[in-house]
Coordinates of C-alpha atoms in Angstrom, one line a residue:
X1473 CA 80.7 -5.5 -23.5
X1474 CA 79.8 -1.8 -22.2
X1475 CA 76.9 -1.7 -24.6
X1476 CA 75.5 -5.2 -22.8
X1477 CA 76.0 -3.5 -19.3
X1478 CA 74.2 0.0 -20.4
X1479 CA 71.6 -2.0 -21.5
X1480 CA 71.4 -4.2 -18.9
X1481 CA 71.4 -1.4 -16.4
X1482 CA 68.3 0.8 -18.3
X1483 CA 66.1 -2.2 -18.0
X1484 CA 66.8 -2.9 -14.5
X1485 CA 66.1 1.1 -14.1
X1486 CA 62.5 0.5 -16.0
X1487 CA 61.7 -2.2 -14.3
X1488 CA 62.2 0.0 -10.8
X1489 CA 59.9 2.6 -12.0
X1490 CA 57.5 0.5 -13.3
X1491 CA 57.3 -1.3 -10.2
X1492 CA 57.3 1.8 -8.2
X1493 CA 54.4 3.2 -10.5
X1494 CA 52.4 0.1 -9.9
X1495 CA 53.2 0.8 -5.7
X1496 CA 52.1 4.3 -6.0
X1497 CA 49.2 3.5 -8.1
X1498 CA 48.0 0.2 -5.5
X1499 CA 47.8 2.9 -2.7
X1500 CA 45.8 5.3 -4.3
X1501 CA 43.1 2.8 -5.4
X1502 CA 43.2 1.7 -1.7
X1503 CA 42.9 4.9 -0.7
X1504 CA 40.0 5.9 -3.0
X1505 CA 38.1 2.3 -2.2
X1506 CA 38.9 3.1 1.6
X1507 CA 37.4 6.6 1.1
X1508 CA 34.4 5.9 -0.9
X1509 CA 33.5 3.0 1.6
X1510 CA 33.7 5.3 4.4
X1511 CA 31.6 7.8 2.6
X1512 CA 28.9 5.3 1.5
X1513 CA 28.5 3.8 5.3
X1514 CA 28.2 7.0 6.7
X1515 CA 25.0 7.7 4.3
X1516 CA 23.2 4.5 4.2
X1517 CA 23.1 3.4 7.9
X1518 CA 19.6 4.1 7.6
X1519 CA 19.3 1.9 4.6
X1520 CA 16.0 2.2 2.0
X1521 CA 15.7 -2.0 3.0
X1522 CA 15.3 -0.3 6.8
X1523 CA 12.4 2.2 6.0
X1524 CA 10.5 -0.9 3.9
X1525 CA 10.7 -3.7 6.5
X1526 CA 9.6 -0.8 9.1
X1527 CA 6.6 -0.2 6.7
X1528 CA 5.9 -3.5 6.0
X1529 CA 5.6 -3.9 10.1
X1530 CA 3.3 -1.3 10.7
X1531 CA 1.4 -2.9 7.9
X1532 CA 1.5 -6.0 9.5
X1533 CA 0.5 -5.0 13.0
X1534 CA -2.8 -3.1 11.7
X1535 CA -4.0 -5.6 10.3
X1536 CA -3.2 -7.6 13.5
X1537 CA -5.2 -4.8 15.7
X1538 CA -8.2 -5.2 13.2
X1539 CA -8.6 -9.1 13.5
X1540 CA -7.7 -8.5 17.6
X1541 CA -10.8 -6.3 17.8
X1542 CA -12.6 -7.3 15.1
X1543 CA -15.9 -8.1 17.6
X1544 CA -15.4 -5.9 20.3
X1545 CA -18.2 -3.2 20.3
X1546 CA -15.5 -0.9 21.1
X1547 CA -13.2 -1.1 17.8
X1548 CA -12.2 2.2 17.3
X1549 CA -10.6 2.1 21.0
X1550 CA -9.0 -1.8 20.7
X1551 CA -7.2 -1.2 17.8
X1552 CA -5.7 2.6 19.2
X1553 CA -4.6 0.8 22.3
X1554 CA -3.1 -2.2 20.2
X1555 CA -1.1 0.5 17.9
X1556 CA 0.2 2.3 20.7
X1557 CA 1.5 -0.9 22.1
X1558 CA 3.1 -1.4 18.8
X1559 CA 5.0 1.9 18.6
X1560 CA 6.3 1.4 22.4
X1561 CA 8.0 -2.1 20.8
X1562 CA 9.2 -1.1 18.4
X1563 CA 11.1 2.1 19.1
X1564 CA 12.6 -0.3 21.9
X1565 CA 13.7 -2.8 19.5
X1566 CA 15.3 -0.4 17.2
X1567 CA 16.8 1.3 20.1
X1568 CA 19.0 -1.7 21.0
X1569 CA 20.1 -1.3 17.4
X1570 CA 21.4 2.0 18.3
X1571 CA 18.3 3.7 16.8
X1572 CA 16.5 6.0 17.5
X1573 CA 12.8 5.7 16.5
X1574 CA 9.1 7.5 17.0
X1575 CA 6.3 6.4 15.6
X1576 CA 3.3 8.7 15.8
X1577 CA -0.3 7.2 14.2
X1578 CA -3.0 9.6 13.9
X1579 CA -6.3 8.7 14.8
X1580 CA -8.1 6.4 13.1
X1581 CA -10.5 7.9 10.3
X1582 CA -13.5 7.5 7.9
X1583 CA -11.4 5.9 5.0
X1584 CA -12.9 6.6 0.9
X1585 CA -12.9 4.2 -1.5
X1586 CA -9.1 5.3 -2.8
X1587 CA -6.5 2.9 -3.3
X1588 CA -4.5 4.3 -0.1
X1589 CA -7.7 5.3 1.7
X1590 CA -7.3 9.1 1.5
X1591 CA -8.9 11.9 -1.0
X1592 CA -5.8 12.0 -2.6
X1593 CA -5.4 8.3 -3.3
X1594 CA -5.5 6.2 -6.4
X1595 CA -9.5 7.2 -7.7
X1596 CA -9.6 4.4 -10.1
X1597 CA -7.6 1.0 -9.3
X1598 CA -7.7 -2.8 -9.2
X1599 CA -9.1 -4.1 -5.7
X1600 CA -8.8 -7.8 -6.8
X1601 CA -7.8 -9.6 -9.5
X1602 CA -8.0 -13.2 -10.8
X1603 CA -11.5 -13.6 -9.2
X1604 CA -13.6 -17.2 -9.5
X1605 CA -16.2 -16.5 -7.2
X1606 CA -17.7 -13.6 -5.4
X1607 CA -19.2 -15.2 -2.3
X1608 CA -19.7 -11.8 -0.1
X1609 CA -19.6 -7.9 -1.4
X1610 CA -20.9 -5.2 0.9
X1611 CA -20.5 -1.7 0.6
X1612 CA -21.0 0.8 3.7
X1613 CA -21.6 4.0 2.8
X1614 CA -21.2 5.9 6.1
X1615 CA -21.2 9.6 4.5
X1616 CA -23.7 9.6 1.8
X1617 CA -23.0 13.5 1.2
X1618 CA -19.6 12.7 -0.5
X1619 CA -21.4 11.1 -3.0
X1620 CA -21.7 13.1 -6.3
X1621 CA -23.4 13.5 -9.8
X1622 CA -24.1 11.1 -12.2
X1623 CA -21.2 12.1 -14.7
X1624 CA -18.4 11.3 -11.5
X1625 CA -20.2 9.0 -10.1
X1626 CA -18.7 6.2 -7.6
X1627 CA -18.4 2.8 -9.8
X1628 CA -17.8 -0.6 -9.1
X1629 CA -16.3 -2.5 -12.3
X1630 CA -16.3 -6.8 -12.8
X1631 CA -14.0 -6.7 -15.9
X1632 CA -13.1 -10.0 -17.6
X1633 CA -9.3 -11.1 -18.8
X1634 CA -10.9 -9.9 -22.7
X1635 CA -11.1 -6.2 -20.6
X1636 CA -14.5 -6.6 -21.5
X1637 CA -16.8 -5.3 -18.8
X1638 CA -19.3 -8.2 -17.3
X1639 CA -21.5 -6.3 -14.3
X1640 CA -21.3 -2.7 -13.1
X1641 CA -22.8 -0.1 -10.6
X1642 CA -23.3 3.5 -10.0
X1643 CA -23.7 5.2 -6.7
X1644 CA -24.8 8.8 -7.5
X1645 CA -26.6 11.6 -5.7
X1646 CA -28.9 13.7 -8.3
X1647 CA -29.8 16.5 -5.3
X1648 CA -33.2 14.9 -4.4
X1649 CA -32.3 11.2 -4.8
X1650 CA -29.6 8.4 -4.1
X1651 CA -29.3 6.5 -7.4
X1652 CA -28.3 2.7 -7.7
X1653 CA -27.5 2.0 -11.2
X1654 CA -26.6 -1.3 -11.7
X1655 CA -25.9 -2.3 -15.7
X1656 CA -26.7 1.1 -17.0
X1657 CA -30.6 0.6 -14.8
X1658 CA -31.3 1.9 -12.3
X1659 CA -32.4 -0.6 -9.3
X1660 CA -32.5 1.9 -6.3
X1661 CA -33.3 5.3 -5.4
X1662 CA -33.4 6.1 -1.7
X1663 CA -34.0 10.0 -0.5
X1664 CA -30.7 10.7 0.9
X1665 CA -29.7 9.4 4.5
X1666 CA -26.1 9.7 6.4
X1667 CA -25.6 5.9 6.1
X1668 CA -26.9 3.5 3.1
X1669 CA -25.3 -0.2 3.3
X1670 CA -25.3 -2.0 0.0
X1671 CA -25.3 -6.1 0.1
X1672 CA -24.3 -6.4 -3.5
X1673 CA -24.1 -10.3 -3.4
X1674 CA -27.0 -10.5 -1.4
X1675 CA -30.0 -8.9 -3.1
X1676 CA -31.3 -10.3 -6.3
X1677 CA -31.9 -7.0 -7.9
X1678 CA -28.2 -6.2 -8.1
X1679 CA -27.9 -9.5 -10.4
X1680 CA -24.9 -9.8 -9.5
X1681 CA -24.6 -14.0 -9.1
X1682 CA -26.5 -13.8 -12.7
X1683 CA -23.7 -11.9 -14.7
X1684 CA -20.4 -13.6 -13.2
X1685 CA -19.0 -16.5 -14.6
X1686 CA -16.7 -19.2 -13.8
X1687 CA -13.8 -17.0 -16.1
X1688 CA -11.9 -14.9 -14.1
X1689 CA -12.5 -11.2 -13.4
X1690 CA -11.0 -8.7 -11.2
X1691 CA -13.1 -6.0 -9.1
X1692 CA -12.3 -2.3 -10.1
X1693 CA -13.1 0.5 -8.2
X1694 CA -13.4 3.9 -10.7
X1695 CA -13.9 7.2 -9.2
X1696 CA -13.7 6.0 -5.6
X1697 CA -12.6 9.6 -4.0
X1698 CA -16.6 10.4 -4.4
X1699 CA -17.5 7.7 -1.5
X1700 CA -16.6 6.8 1.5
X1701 CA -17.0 3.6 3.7
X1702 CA -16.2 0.5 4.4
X1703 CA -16.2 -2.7 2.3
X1704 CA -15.8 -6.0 2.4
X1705 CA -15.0 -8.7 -0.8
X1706 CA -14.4 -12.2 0.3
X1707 CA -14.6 -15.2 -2.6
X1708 CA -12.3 -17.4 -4.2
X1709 CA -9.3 -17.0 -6.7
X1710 CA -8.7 -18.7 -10.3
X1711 CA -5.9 -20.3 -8.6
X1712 CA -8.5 -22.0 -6.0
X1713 CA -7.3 -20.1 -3.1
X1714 CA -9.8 -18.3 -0.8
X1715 CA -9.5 -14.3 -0.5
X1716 CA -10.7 -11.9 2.1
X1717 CA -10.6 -7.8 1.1
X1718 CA -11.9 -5.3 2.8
X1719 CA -12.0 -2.0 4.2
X1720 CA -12.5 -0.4 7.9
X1721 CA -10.7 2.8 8.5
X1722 CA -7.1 4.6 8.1
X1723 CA -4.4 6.2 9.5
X1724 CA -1.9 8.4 8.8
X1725 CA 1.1 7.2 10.4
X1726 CA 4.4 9.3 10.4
X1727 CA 7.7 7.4 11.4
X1728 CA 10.8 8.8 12.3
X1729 CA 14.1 7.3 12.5
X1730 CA 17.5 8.8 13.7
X1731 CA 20.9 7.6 14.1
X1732 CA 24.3 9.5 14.9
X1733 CA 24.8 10.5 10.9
X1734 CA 21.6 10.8 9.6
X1735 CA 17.5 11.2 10.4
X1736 CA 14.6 10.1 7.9
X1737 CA 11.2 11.8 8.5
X1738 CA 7.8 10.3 6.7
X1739 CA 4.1 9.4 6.7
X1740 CA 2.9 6.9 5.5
X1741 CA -1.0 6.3 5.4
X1742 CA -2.1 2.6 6.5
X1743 CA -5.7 0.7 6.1
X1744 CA -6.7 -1.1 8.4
X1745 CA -6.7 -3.8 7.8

């Protein structure tokens, strides 16, 4: 009968500890979930989802000061005063979220043919893809010096879904002349001028309505740090959606938010539009 009650008495102590172990070890988790929590707030209350949508805003409202001013003779002007506007807004908006803020866009610039707009950009990239129908391409070259040689010359690419290549064109400058190459011939040669506009759609010897088809192609831009200007793609999509892309200016924009734990500096460089 002793032995029963020795036993009896060493499993109600093992059941103690384990159940104070199981106490001891609840708190500590708590404590360590309690902790990290804490830690993680304090680092993301300016959250990478913040920074996007605040991109993705500015990108939005230059586009929005392009189309306001599209045919006001004073563009330049319209679309500073409508982005200035914009960065009053919104640092009050994100000041109510305890926020703080700035928004500095530089002034609008000559943008080359890069995928961002800059020197630096993307050279050689995809402007459009899944393309019907071209019905309107212009080019505006507005600094014909940036142009180069023939070996990096600006290009302009219609390659099919077979990556085979259906129409090109070369903008070069051989030192006396401004070359127009259009399917390895050359269709132009102007003595050079500041400003050259290029209505690639709407002249016959760019046979450009002759080599498209109905199969769909996408418009590739290669060595596009060599030009600068503006351009302008509108048409339809294989899908039979309309499209509109083009070109005006850029600017660098740097945004800079702050709250009581953190501050995020960066610039980002928009198109407009």
């Amino acid at each position: 009968m002793r032995k029963f009650d020795d036993s009896a008495q060493l499993l109600l102590l093992a059941a103690f500890a384990i159940g104070f172990t199981l106490v001891i070890t609840t708190i500590m988790l708590n404590n360590v979930i309690y902790a990290s929590n804490m830690a993680s707030e304090s680092t993301s209350d300016i959250s990478n989802y913040e920074i996007s949508n605040i991109a993705k805003m500015t990108d939005e409202a230059t586009s929005a000061a392009y189309n306001d001013s599209k045919y006001e003779t004073d563009r330049d002007a319209k679309i500073a005063a409508y982005m200035d506007s914009y960065a009053n807004e919104i640092s009050t908006i994100y000041a109510f979220r305890g926020l703080s803020l700035s928004f500095d866009d530089s002034n609008l610039t000559d943008a080359y043919f890069t995928e961002n707009g800059l020197y630096s950009g993307n050279s050689d990239w995809d402007v459009v893809k899944n393309v019907n129908r071209t019905d309107i391409f212009t080019i505006e070259l507005i600094n014909t010096s940036k142009l180069v040689d023939e070996s990096n010359a600006y290009e302009v690419y219609l390659v099919n879904q077979s990556n085979g290549t259906v129409w090109s064109m070369k903008v070069y400058n051989d030192s006396t002349h401004i070359n127009i190459s259009v399917n390895n011939h050359i269709v132009d040669s102007r003595t050079p001028t500041t400003y050259m506009m290029l209505n690639i759609t709407g002249v016959s010897s760019f046979n450009f309505n002759k080599s498209t088809t109905n199969d769909p192609y996408m418009i590739k831009f290669v060595n596009s740090s060599n030009a600068m200007g503006y351009y302008s793609i509108s048409g339809g999509l294989a899908d039979g959606s309309s499209f509109v892309e083009e070109r005006y200016k850029v600017t660098n924009a740097t945004i800079s938010v702050a709250s009581s734990n953190n501050k995020i500096n960066l610039t980002i460089p928009f198109t407009i539009p």
